[in-house]
Structure formats: C-alpha cells, structure tokens
Coordinates of C-alpha atoms in Angstrom, one line a residue:
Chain E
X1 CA -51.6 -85.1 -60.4
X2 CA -52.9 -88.5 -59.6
X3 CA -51.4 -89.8 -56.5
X4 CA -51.1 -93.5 -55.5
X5 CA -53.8 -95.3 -53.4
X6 CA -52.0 -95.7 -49.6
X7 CA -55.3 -97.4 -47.8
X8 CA -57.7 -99.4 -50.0
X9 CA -60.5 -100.4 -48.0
X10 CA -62.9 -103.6 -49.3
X11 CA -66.2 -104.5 -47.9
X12 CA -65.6 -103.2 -44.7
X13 CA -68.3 -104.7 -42.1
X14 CA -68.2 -104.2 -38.6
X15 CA -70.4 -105.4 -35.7
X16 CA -70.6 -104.0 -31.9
X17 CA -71.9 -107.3 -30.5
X18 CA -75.1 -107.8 -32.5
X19 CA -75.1 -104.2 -34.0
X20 CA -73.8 -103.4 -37.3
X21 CA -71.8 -99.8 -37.2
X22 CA -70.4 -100.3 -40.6
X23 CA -71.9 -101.8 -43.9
X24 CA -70.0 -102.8 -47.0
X25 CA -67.8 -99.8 -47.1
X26 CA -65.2 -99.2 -49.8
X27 CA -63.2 -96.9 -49.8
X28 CA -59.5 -95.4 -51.5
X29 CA -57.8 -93.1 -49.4
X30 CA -54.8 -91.5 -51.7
X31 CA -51.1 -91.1 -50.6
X32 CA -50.5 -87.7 -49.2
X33 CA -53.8 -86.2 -49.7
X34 CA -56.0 -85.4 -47.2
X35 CA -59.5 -87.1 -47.2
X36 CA -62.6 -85.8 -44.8
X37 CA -65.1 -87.6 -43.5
X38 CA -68.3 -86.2 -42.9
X39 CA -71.8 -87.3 -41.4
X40 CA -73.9 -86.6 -38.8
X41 CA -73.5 -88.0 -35.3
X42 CA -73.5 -91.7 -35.1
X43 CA -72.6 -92.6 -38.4
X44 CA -69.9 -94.9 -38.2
X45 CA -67.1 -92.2 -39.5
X46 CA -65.3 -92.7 -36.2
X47 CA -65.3 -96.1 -35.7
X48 CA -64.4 -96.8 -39.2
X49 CA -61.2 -94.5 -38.8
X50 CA -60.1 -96.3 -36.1
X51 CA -60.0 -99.5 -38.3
X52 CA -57.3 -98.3 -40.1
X53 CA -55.2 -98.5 -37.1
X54 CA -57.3 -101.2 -35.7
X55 CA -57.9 -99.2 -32.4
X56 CA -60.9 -101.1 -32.9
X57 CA -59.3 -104.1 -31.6
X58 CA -59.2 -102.8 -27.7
X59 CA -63.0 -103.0 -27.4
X60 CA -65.1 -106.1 -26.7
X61 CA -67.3 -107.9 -28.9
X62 CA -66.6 -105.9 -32.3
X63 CA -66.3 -107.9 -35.0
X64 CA -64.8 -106.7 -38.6
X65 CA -64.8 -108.7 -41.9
X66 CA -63.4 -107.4 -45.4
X67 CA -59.6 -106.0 -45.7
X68 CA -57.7 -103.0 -45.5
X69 CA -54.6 -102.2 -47.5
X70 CA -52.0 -100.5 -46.6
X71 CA -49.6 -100.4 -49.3
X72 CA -51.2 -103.4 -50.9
X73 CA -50.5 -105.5 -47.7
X74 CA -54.1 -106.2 -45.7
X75 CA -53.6 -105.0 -42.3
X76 CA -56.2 -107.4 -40.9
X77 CA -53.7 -110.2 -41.9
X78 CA -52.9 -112.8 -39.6
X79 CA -49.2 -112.1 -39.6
X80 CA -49.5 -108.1 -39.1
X81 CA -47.7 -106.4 -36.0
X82 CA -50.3 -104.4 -34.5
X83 CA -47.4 -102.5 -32.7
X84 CA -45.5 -101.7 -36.1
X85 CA -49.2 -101.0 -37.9
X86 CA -50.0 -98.5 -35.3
X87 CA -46.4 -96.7 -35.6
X88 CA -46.6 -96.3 -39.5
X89 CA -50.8 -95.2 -38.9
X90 CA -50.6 -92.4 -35.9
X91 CA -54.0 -91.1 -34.6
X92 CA -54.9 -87.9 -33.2
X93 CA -57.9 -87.9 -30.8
X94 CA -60.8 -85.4 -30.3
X95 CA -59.6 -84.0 -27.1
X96 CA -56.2 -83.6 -26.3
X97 CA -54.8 -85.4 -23.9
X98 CA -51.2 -85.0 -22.8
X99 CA -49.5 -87.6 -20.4
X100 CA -48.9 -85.4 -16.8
X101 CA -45.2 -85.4 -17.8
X102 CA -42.7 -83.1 -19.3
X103 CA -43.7 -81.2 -23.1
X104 CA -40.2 -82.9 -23.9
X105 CA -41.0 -86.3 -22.1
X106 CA -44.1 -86.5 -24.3
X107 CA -43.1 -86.0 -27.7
X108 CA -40.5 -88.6 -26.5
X109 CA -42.7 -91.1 -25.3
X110 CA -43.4 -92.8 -28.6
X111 CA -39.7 -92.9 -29.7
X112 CA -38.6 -94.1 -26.3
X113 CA -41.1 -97.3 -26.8
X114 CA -39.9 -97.9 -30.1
X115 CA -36.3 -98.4 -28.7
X116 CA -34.2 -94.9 -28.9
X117 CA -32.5 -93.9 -26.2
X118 CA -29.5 -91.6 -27.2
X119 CA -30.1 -88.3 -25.7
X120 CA -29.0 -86.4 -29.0
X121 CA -31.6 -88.6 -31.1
X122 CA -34.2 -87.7 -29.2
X123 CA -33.6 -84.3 -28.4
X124 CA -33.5 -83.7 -32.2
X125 CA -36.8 -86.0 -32.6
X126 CA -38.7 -83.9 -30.1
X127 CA -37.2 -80.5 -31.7
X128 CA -38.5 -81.7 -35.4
X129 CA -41.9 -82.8 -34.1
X130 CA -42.2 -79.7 -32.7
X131 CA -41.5 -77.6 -35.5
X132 CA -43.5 -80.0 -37.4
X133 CA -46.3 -79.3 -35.6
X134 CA -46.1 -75.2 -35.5
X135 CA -45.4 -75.8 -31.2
X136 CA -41.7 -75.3 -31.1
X137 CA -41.7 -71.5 -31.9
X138 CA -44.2 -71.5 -28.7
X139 CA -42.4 -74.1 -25.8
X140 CA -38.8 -74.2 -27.1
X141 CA -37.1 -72.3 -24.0
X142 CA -39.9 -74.5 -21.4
X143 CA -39.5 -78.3 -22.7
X144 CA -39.2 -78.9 -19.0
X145 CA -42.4 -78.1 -18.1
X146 CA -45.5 -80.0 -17.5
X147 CA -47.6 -80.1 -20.7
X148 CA -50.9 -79.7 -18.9
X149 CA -49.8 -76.9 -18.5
X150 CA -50.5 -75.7 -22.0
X151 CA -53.8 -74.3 -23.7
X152 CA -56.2 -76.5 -25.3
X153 CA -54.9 -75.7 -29.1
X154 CA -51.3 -76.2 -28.0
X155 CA -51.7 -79.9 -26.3
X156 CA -53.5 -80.5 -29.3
X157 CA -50.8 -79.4 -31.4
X158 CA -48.7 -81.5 -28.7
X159 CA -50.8 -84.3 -29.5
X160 CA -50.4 -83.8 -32.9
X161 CA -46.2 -83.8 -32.4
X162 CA -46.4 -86.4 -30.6
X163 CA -47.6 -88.3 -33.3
X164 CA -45.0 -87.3 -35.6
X165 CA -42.6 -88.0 -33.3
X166 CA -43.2 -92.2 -33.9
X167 CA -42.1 -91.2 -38.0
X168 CA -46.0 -92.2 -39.4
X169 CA -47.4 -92.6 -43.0
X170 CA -50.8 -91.9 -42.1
X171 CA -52.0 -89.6 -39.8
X172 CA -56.1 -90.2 -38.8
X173 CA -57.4 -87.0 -36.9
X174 CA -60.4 -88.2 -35.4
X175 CA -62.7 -84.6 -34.7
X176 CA -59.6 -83.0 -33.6
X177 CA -60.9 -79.5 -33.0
X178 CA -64.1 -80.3 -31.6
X179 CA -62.9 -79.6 -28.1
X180 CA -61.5 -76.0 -29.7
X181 CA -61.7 -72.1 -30.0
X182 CA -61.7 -70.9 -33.7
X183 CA -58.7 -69.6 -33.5
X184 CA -57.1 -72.9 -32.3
X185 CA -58.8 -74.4 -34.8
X186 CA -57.9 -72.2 -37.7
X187 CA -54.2 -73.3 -36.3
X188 CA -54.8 -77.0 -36.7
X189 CA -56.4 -76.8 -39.9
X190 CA -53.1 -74.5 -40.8
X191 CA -50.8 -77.1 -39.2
X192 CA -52.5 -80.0 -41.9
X193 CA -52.1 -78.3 -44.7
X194 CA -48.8 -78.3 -44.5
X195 CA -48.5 -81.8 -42.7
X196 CA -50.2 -83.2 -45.9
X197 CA -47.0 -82.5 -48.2
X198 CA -45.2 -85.4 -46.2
X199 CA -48.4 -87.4 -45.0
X200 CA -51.7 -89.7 -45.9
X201 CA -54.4 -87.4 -44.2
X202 CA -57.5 -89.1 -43.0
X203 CA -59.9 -86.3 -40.8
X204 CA -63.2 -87.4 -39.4
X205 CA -65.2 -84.0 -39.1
X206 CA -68.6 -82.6 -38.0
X207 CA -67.9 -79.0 -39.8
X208 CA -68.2 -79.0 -43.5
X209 CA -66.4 -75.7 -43.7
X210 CA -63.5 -77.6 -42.2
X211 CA -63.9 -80.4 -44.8
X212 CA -64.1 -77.8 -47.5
X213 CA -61.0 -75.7 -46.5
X214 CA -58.7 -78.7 -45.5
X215 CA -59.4 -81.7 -47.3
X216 CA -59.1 -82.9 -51.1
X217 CA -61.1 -85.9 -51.4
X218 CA -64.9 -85.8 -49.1
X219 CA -66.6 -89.1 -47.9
X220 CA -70.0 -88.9 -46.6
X221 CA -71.1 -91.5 -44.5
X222 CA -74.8 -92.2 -43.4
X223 CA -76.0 -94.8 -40.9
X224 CA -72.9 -96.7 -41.5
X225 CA -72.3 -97.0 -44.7
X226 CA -70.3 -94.4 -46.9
X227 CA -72.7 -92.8 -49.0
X228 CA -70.8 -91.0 -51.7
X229 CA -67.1 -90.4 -52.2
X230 CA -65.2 -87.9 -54.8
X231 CA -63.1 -84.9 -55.0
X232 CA -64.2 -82.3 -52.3
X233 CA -65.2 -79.8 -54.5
X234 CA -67.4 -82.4 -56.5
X235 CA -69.2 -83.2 -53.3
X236 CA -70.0 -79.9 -52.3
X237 CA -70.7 -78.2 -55.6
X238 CA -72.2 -81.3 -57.6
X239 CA -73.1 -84.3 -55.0
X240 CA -75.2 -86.7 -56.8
X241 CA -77.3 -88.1 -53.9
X242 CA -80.2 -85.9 -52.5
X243 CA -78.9 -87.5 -48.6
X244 CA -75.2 -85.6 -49.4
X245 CA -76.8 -82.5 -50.8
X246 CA -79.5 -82.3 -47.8
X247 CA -76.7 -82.9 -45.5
X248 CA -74.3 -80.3 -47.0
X249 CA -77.0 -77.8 -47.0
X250 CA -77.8 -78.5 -43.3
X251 CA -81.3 -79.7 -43.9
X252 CA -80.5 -82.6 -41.6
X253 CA -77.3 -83.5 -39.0
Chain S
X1 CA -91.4 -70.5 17.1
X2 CA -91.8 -74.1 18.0
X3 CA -89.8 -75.3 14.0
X4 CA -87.4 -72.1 15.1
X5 CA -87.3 -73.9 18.8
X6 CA -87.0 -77.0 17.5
X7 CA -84.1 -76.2 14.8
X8 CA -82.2 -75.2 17.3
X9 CA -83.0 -78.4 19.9
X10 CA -81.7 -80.0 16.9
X11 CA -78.2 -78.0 16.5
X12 CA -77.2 -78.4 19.9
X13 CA -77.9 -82.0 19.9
X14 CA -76.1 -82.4 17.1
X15 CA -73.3 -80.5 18.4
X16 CA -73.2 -82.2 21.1
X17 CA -72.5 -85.5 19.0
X18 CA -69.9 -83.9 17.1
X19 CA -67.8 -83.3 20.7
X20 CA -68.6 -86.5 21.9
X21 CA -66.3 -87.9 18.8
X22 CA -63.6 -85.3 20.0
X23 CA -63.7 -86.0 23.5
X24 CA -63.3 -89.7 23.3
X25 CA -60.5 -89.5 21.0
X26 CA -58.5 -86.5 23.2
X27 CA -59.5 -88.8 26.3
X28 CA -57.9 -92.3 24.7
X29 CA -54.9 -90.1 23.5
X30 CA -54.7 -88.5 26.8
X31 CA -55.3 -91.2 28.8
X32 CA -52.8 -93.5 27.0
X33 CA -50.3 -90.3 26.5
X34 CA -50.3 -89.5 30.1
X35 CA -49.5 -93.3 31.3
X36 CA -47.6 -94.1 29.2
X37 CA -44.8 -91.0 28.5
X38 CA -43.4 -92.1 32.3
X39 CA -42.2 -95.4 30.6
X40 CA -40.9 -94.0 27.1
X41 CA -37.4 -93.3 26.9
X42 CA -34.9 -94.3 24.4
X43 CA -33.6 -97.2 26.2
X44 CA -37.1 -98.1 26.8
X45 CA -37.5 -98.3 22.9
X46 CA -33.9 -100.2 21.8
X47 CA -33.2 -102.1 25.1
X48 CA -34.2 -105.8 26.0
X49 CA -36.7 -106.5 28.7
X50 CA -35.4 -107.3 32.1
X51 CA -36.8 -108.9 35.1
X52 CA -39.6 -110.1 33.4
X53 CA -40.8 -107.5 31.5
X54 CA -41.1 -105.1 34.7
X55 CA -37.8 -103.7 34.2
X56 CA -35.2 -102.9 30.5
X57 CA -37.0 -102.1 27.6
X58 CA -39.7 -103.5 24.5
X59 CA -37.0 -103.4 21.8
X60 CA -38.0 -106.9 20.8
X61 CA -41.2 -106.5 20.1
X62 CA -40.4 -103.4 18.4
X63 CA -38.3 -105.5 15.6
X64 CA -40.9 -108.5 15.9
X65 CA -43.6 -106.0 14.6
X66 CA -41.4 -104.6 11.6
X67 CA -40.5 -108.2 10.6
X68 CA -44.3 -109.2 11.1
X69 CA -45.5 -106.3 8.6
X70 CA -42.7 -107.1 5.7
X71 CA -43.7 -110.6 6.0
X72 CA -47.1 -109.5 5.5
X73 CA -46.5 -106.4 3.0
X74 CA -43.9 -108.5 1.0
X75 CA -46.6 -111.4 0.2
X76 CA -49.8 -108.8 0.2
X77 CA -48.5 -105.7 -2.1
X78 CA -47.7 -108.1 -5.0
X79 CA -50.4 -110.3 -4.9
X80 CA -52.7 -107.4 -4.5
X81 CA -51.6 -104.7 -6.4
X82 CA -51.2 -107.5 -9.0
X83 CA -55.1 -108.7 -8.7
X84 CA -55.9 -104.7 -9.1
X85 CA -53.7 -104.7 -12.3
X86 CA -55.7 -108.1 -13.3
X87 CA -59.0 -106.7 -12.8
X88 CA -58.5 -103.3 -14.2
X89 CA -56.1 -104.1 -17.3
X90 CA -56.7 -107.4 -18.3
X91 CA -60.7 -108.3 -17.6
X92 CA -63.5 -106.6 -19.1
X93 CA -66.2 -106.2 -16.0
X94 CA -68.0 -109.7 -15.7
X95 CA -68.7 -112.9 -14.2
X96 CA -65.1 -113.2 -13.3
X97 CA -64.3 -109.9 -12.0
X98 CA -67.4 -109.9 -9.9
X99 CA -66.5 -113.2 -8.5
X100 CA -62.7 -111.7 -7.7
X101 CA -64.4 -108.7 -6.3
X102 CA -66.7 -109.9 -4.3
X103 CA -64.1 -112.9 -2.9
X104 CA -61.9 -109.4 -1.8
X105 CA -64.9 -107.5 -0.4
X106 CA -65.9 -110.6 1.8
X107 CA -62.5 -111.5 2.9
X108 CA -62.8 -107.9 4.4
X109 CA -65.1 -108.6 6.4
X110 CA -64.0 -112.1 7.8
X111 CA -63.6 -111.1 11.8
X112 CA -60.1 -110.7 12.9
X113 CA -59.8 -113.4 15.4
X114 CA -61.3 -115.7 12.6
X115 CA -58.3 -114.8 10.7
X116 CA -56.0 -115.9 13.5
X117 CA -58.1 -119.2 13.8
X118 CA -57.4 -119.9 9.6
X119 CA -53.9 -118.7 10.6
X120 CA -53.3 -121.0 13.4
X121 CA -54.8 -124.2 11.5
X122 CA -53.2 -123.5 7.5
X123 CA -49.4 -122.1 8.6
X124 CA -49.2 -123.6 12.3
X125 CA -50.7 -126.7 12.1
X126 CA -50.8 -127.8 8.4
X127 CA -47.6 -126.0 7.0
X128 CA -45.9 -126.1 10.6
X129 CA -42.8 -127.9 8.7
X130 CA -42.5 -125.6 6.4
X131 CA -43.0 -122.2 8.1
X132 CA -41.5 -123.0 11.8
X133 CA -45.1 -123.5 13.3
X134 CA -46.0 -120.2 15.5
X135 CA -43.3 -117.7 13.8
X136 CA -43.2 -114.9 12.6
X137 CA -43.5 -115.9 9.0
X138 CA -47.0 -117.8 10.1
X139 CA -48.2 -114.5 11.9
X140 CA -47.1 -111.8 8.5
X141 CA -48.5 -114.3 6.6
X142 CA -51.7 -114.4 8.4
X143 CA -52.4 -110.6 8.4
X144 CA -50.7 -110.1 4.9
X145 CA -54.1 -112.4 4.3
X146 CA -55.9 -109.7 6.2
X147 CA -54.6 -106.7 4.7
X148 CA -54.9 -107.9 1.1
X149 CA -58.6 -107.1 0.5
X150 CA -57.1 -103.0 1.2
X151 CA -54.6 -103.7 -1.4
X152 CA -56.5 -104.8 -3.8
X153 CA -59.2 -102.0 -3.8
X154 CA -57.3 -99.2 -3.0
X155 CA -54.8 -100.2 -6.4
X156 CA -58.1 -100.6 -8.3
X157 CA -59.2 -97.6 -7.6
X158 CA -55.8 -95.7 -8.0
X159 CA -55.9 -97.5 -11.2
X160 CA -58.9 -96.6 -13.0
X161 CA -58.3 -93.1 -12.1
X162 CA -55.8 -92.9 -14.9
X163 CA -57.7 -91.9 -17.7
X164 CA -58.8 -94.1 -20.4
X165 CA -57.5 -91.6 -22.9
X166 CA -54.3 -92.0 -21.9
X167 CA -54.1 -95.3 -22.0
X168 CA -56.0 -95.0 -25.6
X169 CA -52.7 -92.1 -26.6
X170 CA -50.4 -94.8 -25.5
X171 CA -51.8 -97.6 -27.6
X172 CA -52.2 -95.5 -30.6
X173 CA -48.5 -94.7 -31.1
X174 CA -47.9 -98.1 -31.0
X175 CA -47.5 -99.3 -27.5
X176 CA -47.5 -102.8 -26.0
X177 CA -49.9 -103.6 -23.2
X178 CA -47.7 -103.6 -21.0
X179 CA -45.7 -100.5 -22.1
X180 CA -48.4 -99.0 -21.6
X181 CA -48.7 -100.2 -18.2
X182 CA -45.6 -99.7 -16.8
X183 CA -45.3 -95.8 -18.3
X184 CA -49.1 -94.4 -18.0
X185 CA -50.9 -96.9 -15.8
X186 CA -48.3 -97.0 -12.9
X187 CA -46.8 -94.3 -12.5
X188 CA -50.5 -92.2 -12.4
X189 CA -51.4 -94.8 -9.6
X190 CA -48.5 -94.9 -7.8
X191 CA -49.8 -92.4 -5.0
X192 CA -52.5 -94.2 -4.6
X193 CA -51.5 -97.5 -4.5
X194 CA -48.7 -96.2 -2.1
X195 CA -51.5 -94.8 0.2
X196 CA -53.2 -97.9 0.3
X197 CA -49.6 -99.7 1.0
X198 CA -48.9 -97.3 4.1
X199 CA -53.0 -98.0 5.9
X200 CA -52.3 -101.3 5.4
X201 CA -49.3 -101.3 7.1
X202 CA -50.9 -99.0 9.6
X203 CA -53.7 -101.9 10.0
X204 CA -51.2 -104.8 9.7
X205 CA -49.2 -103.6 12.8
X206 CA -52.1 -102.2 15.2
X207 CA -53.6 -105.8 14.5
X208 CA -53.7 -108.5 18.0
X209 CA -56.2 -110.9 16.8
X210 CA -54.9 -112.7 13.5
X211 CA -51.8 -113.3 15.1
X212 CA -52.4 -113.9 19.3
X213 CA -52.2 -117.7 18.5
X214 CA -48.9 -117.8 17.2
X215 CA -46.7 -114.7 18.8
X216 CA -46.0 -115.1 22.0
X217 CA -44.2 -113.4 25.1
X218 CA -41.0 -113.9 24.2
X219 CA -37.5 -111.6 25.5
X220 CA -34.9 -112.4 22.4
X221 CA -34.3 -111.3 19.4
X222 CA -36.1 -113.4 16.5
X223 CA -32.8 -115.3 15.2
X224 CA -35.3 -116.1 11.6
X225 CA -38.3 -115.3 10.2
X226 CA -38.9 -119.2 11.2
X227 CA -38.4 -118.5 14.8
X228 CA -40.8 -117.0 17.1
X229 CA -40.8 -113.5 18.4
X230 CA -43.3 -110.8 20.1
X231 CA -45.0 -107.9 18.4
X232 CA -46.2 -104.6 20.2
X233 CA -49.9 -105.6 20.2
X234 CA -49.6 -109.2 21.2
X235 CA -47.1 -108.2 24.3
X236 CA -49.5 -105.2 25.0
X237 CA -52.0 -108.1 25.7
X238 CA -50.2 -110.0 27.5
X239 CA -48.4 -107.4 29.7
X240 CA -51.9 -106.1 30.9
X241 CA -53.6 -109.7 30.9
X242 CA -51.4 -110.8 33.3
X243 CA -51.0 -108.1 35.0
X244 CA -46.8 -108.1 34.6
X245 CA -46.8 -104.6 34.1
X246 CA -49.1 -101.9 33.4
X247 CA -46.3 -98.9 32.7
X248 CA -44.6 -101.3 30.4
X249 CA -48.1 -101.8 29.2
X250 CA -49.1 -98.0 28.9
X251 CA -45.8 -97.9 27.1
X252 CA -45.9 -100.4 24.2
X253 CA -49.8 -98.5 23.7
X254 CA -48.0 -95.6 23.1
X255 CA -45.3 -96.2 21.0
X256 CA -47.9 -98.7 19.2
X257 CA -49.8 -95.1 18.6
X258 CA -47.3 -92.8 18.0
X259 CA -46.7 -95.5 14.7
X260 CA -49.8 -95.7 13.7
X261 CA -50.1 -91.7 14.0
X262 CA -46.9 -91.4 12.0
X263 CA -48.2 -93.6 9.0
X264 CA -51.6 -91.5 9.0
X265 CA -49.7 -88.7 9.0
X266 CA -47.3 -89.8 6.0
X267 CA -50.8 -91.4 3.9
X268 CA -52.2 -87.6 4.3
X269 CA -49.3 -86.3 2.4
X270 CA -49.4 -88.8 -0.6
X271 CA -53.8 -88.0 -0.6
X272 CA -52.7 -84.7 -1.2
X273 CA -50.2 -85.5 -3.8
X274 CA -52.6 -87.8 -5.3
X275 CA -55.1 -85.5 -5.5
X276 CA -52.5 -83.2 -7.0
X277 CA -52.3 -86.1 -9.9
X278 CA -56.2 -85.9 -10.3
X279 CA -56.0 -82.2 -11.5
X280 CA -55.7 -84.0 -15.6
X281 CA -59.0 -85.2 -15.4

C-alpha cells in the first residue's frame, strides 16, 4: 500500500522581498496519491505549490532556500531545465482560463511547444486529453470552436486537458473550483479521482469537505509554515494540534 | 424657475457647442470637397505634372508620400513595437521603464517643425553622405522619429491587455519566454498594435512640418530612396505658397483627405475587432 515519495520537500524557506511567506517546511508528497492542502487565506499553501513547479521564479524579489526533490533529483539545482521541470509538473489554476483559440488548438498548444507537429499525433493527443479529462464526451463533434465559448466547469476541465496534453507526473491544482457551481465542482473532484490512478496529485483547497472527499494525505498550513501533515482521515478524525482541530471545526479561517 | 431657466440657458449653449464642432468639420470637408473634386480625375491622380504644376497631374507626389511613410513605418514599427515588447515583457515597472516612458511621452510632444529642424541637421547635414542629404530616406526617417512615440504606447497598451493568466497558462506547461510571446502575447495584440500602425501612418502622411526642409517641388519620379522627391503635404504647401495653382492645390488637399479618411475608416474596423478580442477578460 505504501507508495513511493515523488516530491520530498526540505526546509523550504521563501521570502517576498523582505517578507517571509514560507518557514522551514517539509514536506513528502507520495507518488500517485493525491495530497490536500488546507489553510486559511494567506497562508502560504499557494505559493508553496507553485514551488514545485517553480512558477515562483516569474515574480520579482522572491527568494527560496532548501530543496525540492523530484524523483530524488533537487529541482532547485543549478543544472535543471525549467522548461522540462514544468512539462513533467503541470498546474491547474483557480480560474480557468482558455487561450481565445480553438478547444482543439488549446489542448494542442502544449504539445505543439514541446515540438510535435504531425497532424495524426496530435489529433490523437487532443482526443486522449479529452477523454482524460471527462470533456471529450461533451465537445467531440465542436473541436473547431472557440473554447470561450464553453461553461466555466468545462474550460476548467479544458484547462485540466490541457495539462494532460504536455504527458505530466504531477499535476498541482491550485483552488481549482473556487471560481465554480457545485455541480462543476462535484465534476472536477470526479475527474481527480480518477486522474490520481496515473498521477502525483497536489490540490491547494479552502473546502475541507473537498479535502476530505478527494485527497489521501492532508497538510495544514498556518502563517506559512505547514502545521501538521498525515493521512486525511487522521487529520480530520484525530489531528493532534488544537490550531488543525480549531481550523477543521471552523472555529477560525 | 430661475435653476429650471437656467438649466435650460445651459442646454442650448451647450448644444450650441456641440454644432459648432460639426459645422467646422462639414465646412473644411465641404469647402475642400467642393474645390477640389473639379481637379480630381484619374489622370489627375497617375499622371506627371505639366507646365509647371498648372497643368498633368500629382502622381509624383502621390508615390513620394507612400515611399516617405515605409521609410518611416519600416524603421518605426520595429523599433517601437519592439520597445512596447521591452517594456511590457522583459522590465518589471521601475526606474528604467519610467525613464523609457517618459523619453516616449516627451518625444510626443516635441513640435513638428522642431522635428524637421533635428531632421534637417542629423540626416541632411551630419549623415548627408550616407542618406543622399534632402531624400526621401532623410524625410521617412525624420517622421518615423515622429510617429514612434504612437507605436510605442499604442503596442504597450495592446500588450498588457492580454491577460496575465494567459501568459501564466503558457509558462506553466512549460513554455519559453518567448514561446510564450510569439503564441499568446502577439497574436492577442495584434489588432491593436495594427491600429496603432495604421494612425500612425495616418499621422506620418498628413505630416508638412518634419519634412518641409528636405522634400522639395520636384516633377520626376524618385529614381531611390536616396534621391529627392515631393510628397502631397509638402507640394500642397508649395502649390498655394506660391500661388502656382490653387485647383492643383485644392486637389492634392483632397486626395491628401480622402487617405487620411480611408485609414480612419480601416483603424475603426480593427477597434472593433479588437474590442471583439477584449470579450476574455
């Protein structure tokens, strides 16, 4: 039952400028398992997702010391492709947001940067993210069309295809419902379940119901550090610090 | 009664403004539309001028003014749309992009005819060897000057209306800078950047000042970009200065108008496509 570790993060540290967002975190994320995130607004859970892709890097004046592995190799190496890291660690953001182009020319974006351009490849690439992501059943006969044209919970799911479409390890789902209906949501929380037989699932959440149904390991994080880490069910059946429990029980957030 | 009185003192006058606007522009249209159809023909616009001017058509000035704006386009859209791309790409906002914009927004508001003088002295006097003294090379060159401060802010703008997130998408499944660039950043901005291309164009050609120093009267054909050569504005000028010809004159105003229309007209359609682009955010 135990899985490997795929991300082991070590005395994380991160500064905005003078401000510290995240304080010796550690942290092992487990291959194809999906971990949740949890905290109240402000707590670093965000920003410390987007250090496993090092999305991090695009802003000014943030500064990060400790390691990340991924696959026992630190991705805050010198010698590490930022292009490739980012291909084999996807991201899902909290709104959707499709390029104004084609549904097909979307989910073909990624594989178009990464060098394929046989027609029949990516046809097939952009039919398997698709189905991957529980959208093709819904846009198969209209890949033509613009994808703004969608809802809400299907650019999402687009989003979310996309993604798959570059072939990642690790998926990071930063708040991706936050912007949706319930029913949407109870379609992306569908959709990783079944995503999390084939990938490393990392979700940064504000609802502990969606932390509870989806994920199998739960880290709380508080004022940037993370706070307590274990099974799901252990964290919200047994946690062992009062700030977890109050949290959970929605005495503060 | 006297704030009811009053309101509507103040309607009427400001009516009144609002019709002054109208009749001054239907009364230069007019005016110019009614002197100057008598002249336009098609061998007025693709025939050499005879007799001085008073006779043939303004066909030369007609290709000096195209040749004038490419010189100017071809050395402003890069550079500009380039600076845009610097400034909203590759610089976080700062000392350095201040300094860019604020060079850009002053340049704007250097006077025409001091453009002309700068003009005359860098590419007539200083580069004479190099660009043929008064040509039309030195002239593009001048107003590509002129016209680069439009460039710059219209592409900046038409820029950093592409969202962020976009840009953020693009990165995050493993894009290059300049990937990203060339398949989000671009092709959102391309309206507007086009739109800015087309009024400066518009500007570039309805422009005497910058370039009355180095393009004369002249009846041929340019043979080179290093020869000299006429342009509609700076033979309008002359025609009517000297008196040579005031149909010919009446003329060149229209046709110089009936350009400058058609570019509006065609920088209203990309607006609205542009606008039709804005619709993601």
């Amino acid at each position: 039952m135990d899985s490997k570790n795929k991300i082991e993060v070590k005395d994380l540290n991160l500064w905005y400028a003078d401000k510290q967002a995240l304080k010796d975190n550690n942290l092992h994320i487990k291959e194809r398992k999906v971990t949740a995130l949890i905290g109240p607004s402000g707590c670093g859970k965000s920003t410390f997702v987007r250090c496993i892709n090092r999305m991090n890097d695009l802003i000014d004046g943030v500064r990060i010391t400790g390691s990340i592995l991924l696959d026992n190799k630190n991705i805050y190496d010198k010698d590490v492709d930022v292009v490739a890291l980012r291909k084999r660690v996807g991201m899902v953001f909290q709104r959707p947001n499709p390029f104004p182009m084609s549904i097909f020319d979307n989910i073909a974006y990624g594989p178009r940067i990464h060098g394929i351009k046989d027609k029949d490849s990516l046809r097939k690439i952009v039919e398997e993210s698709l189905v991957g992501a529980a959208l093709w059943d819904e846009v198969s006969d209209r890949l033509g069309t613009n994808a703004l044209d969608l809802s809400g919970g299907q650019q999402q799911r687009l989003c979310i295809a996309r993604s798959l479409a570059v072939k990642p390890e690790v998926i990071l789902f930063d708040e991706p419902c936050s912007a949706l209906d319930p029913i949407a949501t109870g379609k992306i929380e569908d959709l990783i379940h079944e995503l999390r037989k084939k990938y490393t699932i990392v979700i940064v959440t504000h609802n502990m119901q969606q932390a509870a149904r989806v994920s199998d390991f739960t880290g709380f994080f508080l004022l940037g550090k993370l706070l307590e880490f274990g099974k799901t069910r252990d964290i919200f059946e047994n946690p062992k610090k009062k700030e977890t429990e109050d949290y959970i029980t929605g005495r503060f957030g | 009664m006297l704030s009811k009185n009053a309101d509507r003192l103040a309607k009427i006058w400001l009516w009144l403004s609002a019709l002054v606007i109208i009749l001054v522009l239907l009364s230069v249209l007019g005016y110019v539309f009614i002197n100057g159809i008598g002249a336009i023909s098609v061998s007025f616009l693709l025939d050499m001028p005879q007799n001085n001017w008073r006779e043939g058509g303004i066909y030369p000035a007609i290709v000096g003014s195209l040749i004038v704006v490419f010189v100017a386009l071809a050395f402003a859209a890069p550079v500009g749309v380039g600076t845009a791309m610097y400034l909203t790409e590759f610089r976080t906002e700062g000392l350095v992009t201040r300094i860019i914009r604020t060079s850009s927004d002053a340049l704007n508001a250097v006077p025409s005819i001091v453009f002309g003088l700068f003009g005359l002295s860098l590419f007539v006097f200083y580069l004479g060897d190099y660009t043929g003294g008064p040509s039309l090379l030195s002239a593009g060159l001048t107003l590509g000057f002129m016209i680069l401060p439009t460039i710059i802010r219209t592409s900046e703008v038409a820029m950093r209306n592409v969202p962020y997130a976009e840009r953020m998408e693009s990165f995050g499944m493993g894009a290059s800078k300049l990937q990203t660039i060339r398949n989000i950043v671009l092709p959102g901005a391309v309206p507007g950047i086009a739109t800015g291309l087309i009024l400066s164009i518009g500007r570039a050609v309805g422009e005497t000042a910058p370039i009355i120093f180095m393009v004369a009267l002249n009846p041929t054909i340019p043979k080179s970009l290093f020869g000299s050569g006429n342009t509609l504005t700076t033979q309008l000028y002359y025609l009517s200065m000297e008196g040579i010809s005031m149909k010919v004159a009446f003329g060149t105003a229209l046709t110089l108008m009936l350009v400058i229309l058609t570019l509006n007209a065609i920088t209203r359609v990309f607006k609205k496509r542009l606008s039709r682009n804005l619709r993601r955010c």
